[in-house]
Short mmCIF file of N, CA and C and ligand atoms in Angstrom, two decimals:
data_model
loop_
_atom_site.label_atom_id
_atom_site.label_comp_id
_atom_site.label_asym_id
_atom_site.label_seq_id
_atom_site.Cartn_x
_atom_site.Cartn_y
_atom_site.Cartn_z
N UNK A 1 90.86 -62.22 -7.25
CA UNK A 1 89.70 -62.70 -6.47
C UNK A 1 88.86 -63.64 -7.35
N UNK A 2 88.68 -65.04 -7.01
CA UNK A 2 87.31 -65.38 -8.06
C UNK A 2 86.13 -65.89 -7.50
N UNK A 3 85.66 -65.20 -8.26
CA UNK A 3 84.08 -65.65 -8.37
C UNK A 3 82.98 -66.74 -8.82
N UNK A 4 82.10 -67.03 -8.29
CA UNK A 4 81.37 -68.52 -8.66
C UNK A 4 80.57 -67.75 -9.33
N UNK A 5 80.83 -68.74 -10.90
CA UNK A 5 80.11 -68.13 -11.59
C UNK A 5 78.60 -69.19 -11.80
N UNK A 6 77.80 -68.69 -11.43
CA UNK A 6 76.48 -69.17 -11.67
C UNK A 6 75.28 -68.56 -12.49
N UNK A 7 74.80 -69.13 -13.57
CA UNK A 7 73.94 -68.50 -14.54
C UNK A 7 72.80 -69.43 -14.20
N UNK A 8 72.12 -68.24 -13.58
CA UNK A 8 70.51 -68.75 -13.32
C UNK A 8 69.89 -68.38 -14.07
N UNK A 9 70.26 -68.44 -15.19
CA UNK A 9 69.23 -68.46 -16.44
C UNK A 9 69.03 -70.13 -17.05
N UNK A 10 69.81 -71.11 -16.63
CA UNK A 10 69.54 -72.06 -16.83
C UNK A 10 68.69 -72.45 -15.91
N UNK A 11 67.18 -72.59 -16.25
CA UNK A 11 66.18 -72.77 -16.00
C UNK A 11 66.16 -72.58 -14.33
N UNK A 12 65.79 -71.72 -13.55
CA UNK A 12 65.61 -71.10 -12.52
C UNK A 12 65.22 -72.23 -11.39
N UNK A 13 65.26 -72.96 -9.72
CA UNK A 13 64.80 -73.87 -9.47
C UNK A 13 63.22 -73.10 -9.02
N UNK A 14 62.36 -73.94 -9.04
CA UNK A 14 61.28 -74.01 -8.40
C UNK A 14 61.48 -72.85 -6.81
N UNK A 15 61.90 -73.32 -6.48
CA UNK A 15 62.49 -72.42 -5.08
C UNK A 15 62.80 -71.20 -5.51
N UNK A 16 63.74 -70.86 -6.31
CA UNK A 16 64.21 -69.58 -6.52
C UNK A 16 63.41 -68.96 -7.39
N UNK A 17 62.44 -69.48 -8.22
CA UNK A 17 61.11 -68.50 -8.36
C UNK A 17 60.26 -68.45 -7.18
N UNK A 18 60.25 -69.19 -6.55
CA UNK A 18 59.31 -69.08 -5.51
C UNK A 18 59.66 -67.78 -4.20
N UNK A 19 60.86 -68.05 -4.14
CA UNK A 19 61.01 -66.68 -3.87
C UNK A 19 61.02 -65.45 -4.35
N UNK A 20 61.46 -65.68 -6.10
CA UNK A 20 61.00 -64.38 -6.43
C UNK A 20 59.27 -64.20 -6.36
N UNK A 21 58.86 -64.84 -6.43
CA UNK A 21 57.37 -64.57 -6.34
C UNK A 21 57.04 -63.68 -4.76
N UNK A 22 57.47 -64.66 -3.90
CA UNK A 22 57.52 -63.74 -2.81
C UNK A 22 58.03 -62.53 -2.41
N UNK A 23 59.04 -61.96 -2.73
CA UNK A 23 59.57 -60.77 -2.84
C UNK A 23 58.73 -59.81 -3.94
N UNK A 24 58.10 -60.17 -4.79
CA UNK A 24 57.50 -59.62 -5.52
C UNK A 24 56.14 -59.14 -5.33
N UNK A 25 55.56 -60.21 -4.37
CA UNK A 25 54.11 -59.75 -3.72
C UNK A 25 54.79 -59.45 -2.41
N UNK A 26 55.32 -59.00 -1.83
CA UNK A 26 56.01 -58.16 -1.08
C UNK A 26 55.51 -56.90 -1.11
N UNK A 27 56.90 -56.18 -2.51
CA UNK A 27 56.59 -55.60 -3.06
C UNK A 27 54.89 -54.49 -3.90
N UNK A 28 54.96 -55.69 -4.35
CA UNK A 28 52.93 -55.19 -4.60
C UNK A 28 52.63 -54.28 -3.93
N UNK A 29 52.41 -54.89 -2.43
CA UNK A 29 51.55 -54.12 -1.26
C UNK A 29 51.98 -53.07 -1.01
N UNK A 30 53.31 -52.63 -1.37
CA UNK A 30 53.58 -51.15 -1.37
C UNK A 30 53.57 -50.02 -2.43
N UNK A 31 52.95 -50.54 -3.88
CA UNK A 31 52.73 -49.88 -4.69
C UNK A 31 51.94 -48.78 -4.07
N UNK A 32 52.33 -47.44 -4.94
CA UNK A 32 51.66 -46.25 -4.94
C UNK A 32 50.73 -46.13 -5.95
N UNK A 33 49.75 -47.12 -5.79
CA UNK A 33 48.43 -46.70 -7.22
C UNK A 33 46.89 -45.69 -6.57
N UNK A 34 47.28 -44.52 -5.94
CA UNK A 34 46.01 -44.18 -6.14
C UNK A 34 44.68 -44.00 -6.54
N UNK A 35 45.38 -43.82 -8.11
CA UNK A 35 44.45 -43.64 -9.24
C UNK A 35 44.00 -44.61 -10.18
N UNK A 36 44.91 -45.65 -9.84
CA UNK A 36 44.29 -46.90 -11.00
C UNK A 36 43.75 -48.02 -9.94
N UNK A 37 44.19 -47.98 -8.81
CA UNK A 37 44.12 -48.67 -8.06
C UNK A 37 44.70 -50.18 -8.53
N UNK A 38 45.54 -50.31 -9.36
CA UNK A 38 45.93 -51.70 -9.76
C UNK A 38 47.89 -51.28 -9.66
N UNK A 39 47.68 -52.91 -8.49
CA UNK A 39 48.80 -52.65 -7.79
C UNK A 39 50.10 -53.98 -8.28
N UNK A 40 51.45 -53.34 -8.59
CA UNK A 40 51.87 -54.06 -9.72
C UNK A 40 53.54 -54.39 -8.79
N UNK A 41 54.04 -55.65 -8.81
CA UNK A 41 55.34 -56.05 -7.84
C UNK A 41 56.15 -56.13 -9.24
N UNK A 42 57.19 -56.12 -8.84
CA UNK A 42 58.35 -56.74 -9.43
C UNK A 42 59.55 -57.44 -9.07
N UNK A 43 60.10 -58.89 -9.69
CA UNK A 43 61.17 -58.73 -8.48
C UNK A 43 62.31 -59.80 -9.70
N UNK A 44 63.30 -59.01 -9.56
CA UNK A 44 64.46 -59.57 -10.42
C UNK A 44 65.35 -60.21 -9.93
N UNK A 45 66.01 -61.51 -10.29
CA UNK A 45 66.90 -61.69 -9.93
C UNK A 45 67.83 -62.21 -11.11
N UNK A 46 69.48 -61.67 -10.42
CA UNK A 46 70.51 -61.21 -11.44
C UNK A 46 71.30 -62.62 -11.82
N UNK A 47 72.30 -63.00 -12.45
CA UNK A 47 73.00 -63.96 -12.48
C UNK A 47 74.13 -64.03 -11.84
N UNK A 48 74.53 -62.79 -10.45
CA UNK A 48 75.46 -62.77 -9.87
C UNK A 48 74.59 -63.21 -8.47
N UNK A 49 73.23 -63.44 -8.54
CA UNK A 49 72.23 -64.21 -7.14
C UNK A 49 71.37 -62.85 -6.77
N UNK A 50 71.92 -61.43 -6.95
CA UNK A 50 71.22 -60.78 -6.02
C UNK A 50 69.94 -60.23 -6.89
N UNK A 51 68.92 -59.95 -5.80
CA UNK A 51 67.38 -59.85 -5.93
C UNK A 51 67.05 -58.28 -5.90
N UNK A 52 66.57 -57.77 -6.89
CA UNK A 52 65.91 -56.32 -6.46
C UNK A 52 64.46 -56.20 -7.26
N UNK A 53 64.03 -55.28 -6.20
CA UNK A 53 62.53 -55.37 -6.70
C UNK A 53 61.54 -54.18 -7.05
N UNK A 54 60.51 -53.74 -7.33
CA UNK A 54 59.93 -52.31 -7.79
C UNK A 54 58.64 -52.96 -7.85
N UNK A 55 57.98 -51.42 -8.09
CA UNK A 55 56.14 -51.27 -7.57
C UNK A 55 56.09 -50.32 -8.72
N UNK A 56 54.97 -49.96 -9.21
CA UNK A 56 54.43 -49.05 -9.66
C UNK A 56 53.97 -47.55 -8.94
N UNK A 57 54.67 -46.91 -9.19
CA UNK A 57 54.51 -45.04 -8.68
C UNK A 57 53.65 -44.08 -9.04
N UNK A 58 52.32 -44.44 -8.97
CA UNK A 58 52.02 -43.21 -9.90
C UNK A 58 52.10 -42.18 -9.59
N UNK A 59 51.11 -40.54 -10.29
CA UNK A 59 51.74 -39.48 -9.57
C UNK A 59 50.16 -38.64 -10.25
N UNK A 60 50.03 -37.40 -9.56
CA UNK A 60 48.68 -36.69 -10.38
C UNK A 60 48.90 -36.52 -11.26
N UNK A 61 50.18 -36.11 -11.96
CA UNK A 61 50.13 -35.81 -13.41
C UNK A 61 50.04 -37.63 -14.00
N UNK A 62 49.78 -37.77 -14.32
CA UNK A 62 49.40 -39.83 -14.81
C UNK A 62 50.06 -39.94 -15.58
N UNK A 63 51.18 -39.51 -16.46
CA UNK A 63 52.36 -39.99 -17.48
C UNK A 63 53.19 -39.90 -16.84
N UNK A 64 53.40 -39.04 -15.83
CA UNK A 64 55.07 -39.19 -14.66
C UNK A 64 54.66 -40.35 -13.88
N UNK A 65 54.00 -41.19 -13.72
CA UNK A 65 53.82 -42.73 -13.22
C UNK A 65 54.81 -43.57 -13.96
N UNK A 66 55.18 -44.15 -13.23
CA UNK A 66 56.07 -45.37 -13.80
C UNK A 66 55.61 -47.02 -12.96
N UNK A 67 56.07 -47.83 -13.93
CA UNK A 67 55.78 -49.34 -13.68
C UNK A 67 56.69 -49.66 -12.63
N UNK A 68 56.33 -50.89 -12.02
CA UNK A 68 56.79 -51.59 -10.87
C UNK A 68 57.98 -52.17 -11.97
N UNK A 69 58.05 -52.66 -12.97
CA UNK A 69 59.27 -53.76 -13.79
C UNK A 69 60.69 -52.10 -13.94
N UNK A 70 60.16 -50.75 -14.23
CA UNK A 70 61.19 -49.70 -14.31
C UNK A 70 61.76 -49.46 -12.68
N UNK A 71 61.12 -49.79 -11.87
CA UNK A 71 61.44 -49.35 -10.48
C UNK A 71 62.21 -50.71 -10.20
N UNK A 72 62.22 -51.77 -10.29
CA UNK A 72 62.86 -52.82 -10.17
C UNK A 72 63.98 -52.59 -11.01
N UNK A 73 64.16 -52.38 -12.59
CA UNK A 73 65.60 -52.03 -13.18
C UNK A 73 66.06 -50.82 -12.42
N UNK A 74 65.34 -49.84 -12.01
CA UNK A 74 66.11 -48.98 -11.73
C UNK A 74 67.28 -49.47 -10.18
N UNK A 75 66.91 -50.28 -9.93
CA UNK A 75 67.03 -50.75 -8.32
C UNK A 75 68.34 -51.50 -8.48
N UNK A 76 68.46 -52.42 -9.92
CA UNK A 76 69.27 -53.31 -9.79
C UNK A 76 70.70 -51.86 -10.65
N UNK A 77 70.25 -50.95 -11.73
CA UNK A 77 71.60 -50.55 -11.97
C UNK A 77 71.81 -49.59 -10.42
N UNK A 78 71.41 -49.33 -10.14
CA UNK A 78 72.07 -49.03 -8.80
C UNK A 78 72.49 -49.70 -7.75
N UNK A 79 71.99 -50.89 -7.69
CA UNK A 79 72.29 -51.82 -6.85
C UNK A 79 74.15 -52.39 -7.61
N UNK A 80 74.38 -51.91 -9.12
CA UNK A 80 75.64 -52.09 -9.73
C UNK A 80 75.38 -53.28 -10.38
N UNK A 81 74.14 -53.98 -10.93
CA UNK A 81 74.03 -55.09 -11.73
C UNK A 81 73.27 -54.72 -13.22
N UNK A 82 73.45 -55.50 -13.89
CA UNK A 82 73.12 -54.65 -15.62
C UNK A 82 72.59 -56.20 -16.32
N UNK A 83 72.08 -56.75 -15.71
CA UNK A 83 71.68 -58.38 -16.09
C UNK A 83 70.79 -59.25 -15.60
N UNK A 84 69.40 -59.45 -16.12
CA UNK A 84 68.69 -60.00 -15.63
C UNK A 84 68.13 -61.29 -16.11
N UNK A 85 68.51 -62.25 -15.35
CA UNK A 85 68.34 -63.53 -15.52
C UNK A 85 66.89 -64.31 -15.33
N UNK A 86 66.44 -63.61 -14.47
CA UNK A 86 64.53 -64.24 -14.15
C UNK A 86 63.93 -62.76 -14.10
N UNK A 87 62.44 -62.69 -14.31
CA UNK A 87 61.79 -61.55 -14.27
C UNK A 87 60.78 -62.33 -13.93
N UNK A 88 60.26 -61.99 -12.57
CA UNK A 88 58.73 -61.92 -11.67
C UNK A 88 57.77 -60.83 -12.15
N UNK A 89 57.16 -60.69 -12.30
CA UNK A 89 55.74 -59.78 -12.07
C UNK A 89 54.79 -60.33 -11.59
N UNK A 90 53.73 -59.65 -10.94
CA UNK A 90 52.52 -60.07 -10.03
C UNK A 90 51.59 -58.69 -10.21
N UNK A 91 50.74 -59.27 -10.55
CA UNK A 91 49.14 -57.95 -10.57
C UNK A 91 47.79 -58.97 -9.93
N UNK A 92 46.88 -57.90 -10.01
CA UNK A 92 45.97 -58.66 -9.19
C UNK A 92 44.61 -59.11 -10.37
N UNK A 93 44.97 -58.63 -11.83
CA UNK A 93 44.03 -58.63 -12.53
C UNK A 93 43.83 -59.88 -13.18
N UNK A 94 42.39 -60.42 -13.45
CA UNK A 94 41.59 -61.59 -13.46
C UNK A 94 42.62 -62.56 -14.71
N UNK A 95 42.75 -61.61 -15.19
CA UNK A 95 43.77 -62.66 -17.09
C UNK A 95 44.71 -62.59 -16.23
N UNK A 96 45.88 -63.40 -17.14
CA UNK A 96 47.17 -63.14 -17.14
C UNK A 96 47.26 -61.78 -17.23
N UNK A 97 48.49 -61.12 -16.56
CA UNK A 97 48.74 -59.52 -16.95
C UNK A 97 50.48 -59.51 -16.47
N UNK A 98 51.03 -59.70 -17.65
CA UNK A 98 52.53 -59.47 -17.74
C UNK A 98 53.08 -58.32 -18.35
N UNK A 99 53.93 -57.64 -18.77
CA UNK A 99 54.74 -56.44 -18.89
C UNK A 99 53.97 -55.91 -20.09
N UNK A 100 53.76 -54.20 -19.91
CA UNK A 100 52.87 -53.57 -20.72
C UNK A 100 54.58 -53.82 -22.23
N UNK A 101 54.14 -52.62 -23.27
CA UNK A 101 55.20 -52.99 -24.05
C UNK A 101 56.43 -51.85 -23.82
N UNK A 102 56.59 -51.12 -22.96
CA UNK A 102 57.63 -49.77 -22.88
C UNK A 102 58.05 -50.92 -21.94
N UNK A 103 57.17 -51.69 -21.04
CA UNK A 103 58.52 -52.38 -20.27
C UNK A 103 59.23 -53.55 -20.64
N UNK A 104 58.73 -54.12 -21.90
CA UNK A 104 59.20 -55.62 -22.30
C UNK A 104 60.54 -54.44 -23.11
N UNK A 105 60.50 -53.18 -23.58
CA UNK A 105 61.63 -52.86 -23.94
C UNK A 105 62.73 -52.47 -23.13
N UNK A 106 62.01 -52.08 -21.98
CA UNK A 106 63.03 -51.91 -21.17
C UNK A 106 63.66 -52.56 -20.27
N UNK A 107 63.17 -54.23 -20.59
CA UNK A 107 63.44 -55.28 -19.57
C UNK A 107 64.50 -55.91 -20.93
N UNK A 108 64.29 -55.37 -22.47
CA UNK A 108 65.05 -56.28 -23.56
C UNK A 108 66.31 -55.80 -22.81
N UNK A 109 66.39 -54.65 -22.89
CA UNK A 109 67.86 -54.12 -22.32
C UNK A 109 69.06 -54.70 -21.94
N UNK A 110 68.32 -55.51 -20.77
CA UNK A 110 69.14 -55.96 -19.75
C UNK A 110 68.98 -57.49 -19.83
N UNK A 111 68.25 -58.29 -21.00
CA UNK A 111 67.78 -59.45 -20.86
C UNK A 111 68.49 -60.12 -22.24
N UNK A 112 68.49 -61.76 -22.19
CA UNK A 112 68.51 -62.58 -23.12
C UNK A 112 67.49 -63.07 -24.09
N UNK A 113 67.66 -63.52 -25.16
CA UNK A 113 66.08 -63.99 -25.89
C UNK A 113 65.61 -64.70 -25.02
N UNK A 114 66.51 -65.86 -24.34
CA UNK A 114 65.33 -66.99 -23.57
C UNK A 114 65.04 -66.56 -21.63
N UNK A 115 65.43 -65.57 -21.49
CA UNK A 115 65.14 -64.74 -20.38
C UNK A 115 63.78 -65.33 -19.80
N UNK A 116 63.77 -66.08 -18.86
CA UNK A 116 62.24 -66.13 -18.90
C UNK A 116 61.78 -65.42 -17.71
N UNK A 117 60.51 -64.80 -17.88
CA UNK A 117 59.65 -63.54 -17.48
C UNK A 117 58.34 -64.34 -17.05
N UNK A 118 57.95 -64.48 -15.75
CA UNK A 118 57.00 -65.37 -15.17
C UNK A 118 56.17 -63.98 -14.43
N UNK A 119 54.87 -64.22 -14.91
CA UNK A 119 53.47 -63.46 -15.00
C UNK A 119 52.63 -64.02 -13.81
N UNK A 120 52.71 -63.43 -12.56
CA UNK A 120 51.69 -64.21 -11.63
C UNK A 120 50.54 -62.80 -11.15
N UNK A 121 50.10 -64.37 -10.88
CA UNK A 121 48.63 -63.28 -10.06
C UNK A 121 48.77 -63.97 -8.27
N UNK A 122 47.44 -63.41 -7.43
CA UNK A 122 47.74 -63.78 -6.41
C UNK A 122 47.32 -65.26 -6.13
N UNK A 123 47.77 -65.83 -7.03
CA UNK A 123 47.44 -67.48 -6.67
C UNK A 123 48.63 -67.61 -7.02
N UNK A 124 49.46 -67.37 -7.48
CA UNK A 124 50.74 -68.22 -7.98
C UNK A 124 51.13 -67.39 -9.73
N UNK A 125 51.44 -68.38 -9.87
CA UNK A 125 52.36 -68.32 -11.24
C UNK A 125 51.28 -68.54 -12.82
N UNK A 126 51.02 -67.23 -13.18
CA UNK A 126 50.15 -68.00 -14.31
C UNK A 126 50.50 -68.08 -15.71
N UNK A 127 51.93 -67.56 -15.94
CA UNK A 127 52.26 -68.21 -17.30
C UNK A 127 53.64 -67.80 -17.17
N UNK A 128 54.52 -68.31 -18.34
CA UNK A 128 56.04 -67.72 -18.42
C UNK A 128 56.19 -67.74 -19.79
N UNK A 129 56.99 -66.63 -19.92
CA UNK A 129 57.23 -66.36 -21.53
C UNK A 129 58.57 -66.10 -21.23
N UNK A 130 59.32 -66.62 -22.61
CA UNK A 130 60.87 -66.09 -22.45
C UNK A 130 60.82 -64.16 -23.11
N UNK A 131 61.94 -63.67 -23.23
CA UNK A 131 62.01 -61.96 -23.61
C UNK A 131 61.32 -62.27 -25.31
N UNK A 132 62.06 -63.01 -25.73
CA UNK A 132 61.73 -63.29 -27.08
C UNK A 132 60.28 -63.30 -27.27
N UNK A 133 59.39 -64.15 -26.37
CA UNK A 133 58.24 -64.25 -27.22
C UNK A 133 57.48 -63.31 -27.00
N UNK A 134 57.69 -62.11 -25.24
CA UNK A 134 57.51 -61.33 -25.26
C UNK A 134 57.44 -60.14 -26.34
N UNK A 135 58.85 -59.99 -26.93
CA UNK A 135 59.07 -58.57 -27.61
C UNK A 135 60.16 -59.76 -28.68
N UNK A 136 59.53 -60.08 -30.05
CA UNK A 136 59.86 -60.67 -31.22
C UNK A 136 61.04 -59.80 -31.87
N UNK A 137 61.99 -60.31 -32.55
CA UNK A 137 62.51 -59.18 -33.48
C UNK A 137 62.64 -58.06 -32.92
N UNK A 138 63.65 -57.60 -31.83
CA UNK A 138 63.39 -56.69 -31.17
C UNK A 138 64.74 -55.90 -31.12
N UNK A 139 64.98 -54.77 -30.42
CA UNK A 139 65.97 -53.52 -31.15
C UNK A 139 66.68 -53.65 -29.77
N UNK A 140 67.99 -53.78 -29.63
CA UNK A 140 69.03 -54.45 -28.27
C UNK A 140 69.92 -53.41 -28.59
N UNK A 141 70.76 -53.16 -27.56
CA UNK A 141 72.43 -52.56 -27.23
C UNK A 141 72.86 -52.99 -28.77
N UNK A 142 72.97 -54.12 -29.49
CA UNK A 142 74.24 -55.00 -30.20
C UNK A 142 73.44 -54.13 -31.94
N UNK A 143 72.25 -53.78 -31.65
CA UNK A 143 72.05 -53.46 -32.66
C UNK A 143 72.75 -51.93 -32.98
N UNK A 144 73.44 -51.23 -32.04
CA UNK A 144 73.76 -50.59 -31.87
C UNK A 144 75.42 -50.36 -31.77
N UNK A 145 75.80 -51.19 -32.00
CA UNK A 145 77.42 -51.75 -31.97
C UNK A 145 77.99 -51.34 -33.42
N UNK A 146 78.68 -50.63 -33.47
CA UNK A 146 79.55 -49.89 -34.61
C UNK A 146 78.92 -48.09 -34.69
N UNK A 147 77.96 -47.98 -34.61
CA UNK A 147 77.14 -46.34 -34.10
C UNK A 147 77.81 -45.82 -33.13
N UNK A 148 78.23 -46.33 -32.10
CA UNK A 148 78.77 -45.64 -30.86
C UNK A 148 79.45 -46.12 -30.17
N UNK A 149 80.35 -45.18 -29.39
CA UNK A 149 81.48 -45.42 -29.17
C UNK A 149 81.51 -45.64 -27.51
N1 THU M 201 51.85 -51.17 -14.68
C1 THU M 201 53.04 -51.68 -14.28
O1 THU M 201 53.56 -51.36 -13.20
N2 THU M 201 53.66 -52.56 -15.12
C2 THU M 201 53.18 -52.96 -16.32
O2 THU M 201 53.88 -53.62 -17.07
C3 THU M 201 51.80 -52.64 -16.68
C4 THU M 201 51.20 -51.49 -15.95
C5 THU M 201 51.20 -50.18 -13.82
C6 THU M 201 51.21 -48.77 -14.38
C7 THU M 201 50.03 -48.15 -13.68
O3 THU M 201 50.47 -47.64 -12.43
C8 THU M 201 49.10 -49.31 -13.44
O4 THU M 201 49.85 -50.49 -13.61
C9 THU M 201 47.89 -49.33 -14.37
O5 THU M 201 48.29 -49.29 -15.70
#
């Protein structure tokens, strides 16, 4: 069987962030933030095209909360993809507000150094950082290559 191989990591079009943006404030509006009231989208898309997305969960106990960027990975390895080529986020707070740091590690995972990770608020798009400048010098699968089997 073959497959078209397309790597949308070479620089993403305008359009296809734009939809991730939209799927991502989608998303948002269904976050479960009771308690912080700050409501957080996510929305990935893979280098095989397909899109999955996550919210933030919190819960009464407030450390069993998880981020909208973990509910989005969790979405795509089940969805059967392990590769993320663009990373959306959207919050509603006044700065820029892109991935706390448990999730820039858990977005290294599945990401490239030049991965780029676009930070919006509800106006649009307010900055992009690739994984790298996110999380510098950072600890990957490969560092891990000869340890395990
Ligand atoms: N939050 C995320 O969903 N992603 C981040 O990267 C930063 C923080 C959530 C967690 C919590 O539900 C709320 O935002 C306030 O910290």
């Amino acid at each position: 069987m073959s497959q078209l191989a397309i790597n949308f990591t070479d620089i993403p079009s305008e359009h296809r962030v734009r939809e991730l943006f939209l799927a991502a404030q989608d998303v948002q509006a269904r976050a479960y933030a009771p308690y912080s009231h700050f409501l957080v989208g996510a929305a990935i898309l893979t280098p095989t095209g397909n899109t999955y997305v996550g919210c933030n969960v919190e819960n009464a106990a407030y450390p069993v909360g998880s981020c909208a960027e973990a509910g989005a990975i969790a979405a795509m390895v089940a969805g059967g993809d392990t590769e993320i080529a663009v990373l959306v986020t959207i919050c509603d707070s006044a700065e820029v507000g892109t991935c706390c740091g448990g999730c820039r590690q858990r977005v290294r995972e599945f990401a490239k150094s030049d991965t780029p990770i676009y930070a919006c608020g509800p106006d649009g798009i307010r900055a992009v950082f690739t994984m790298e400048q996110l999380l510098p010098t950072s600890f990957g699968p490969e560092n891990l290559v000869g340890f395990v089997s």
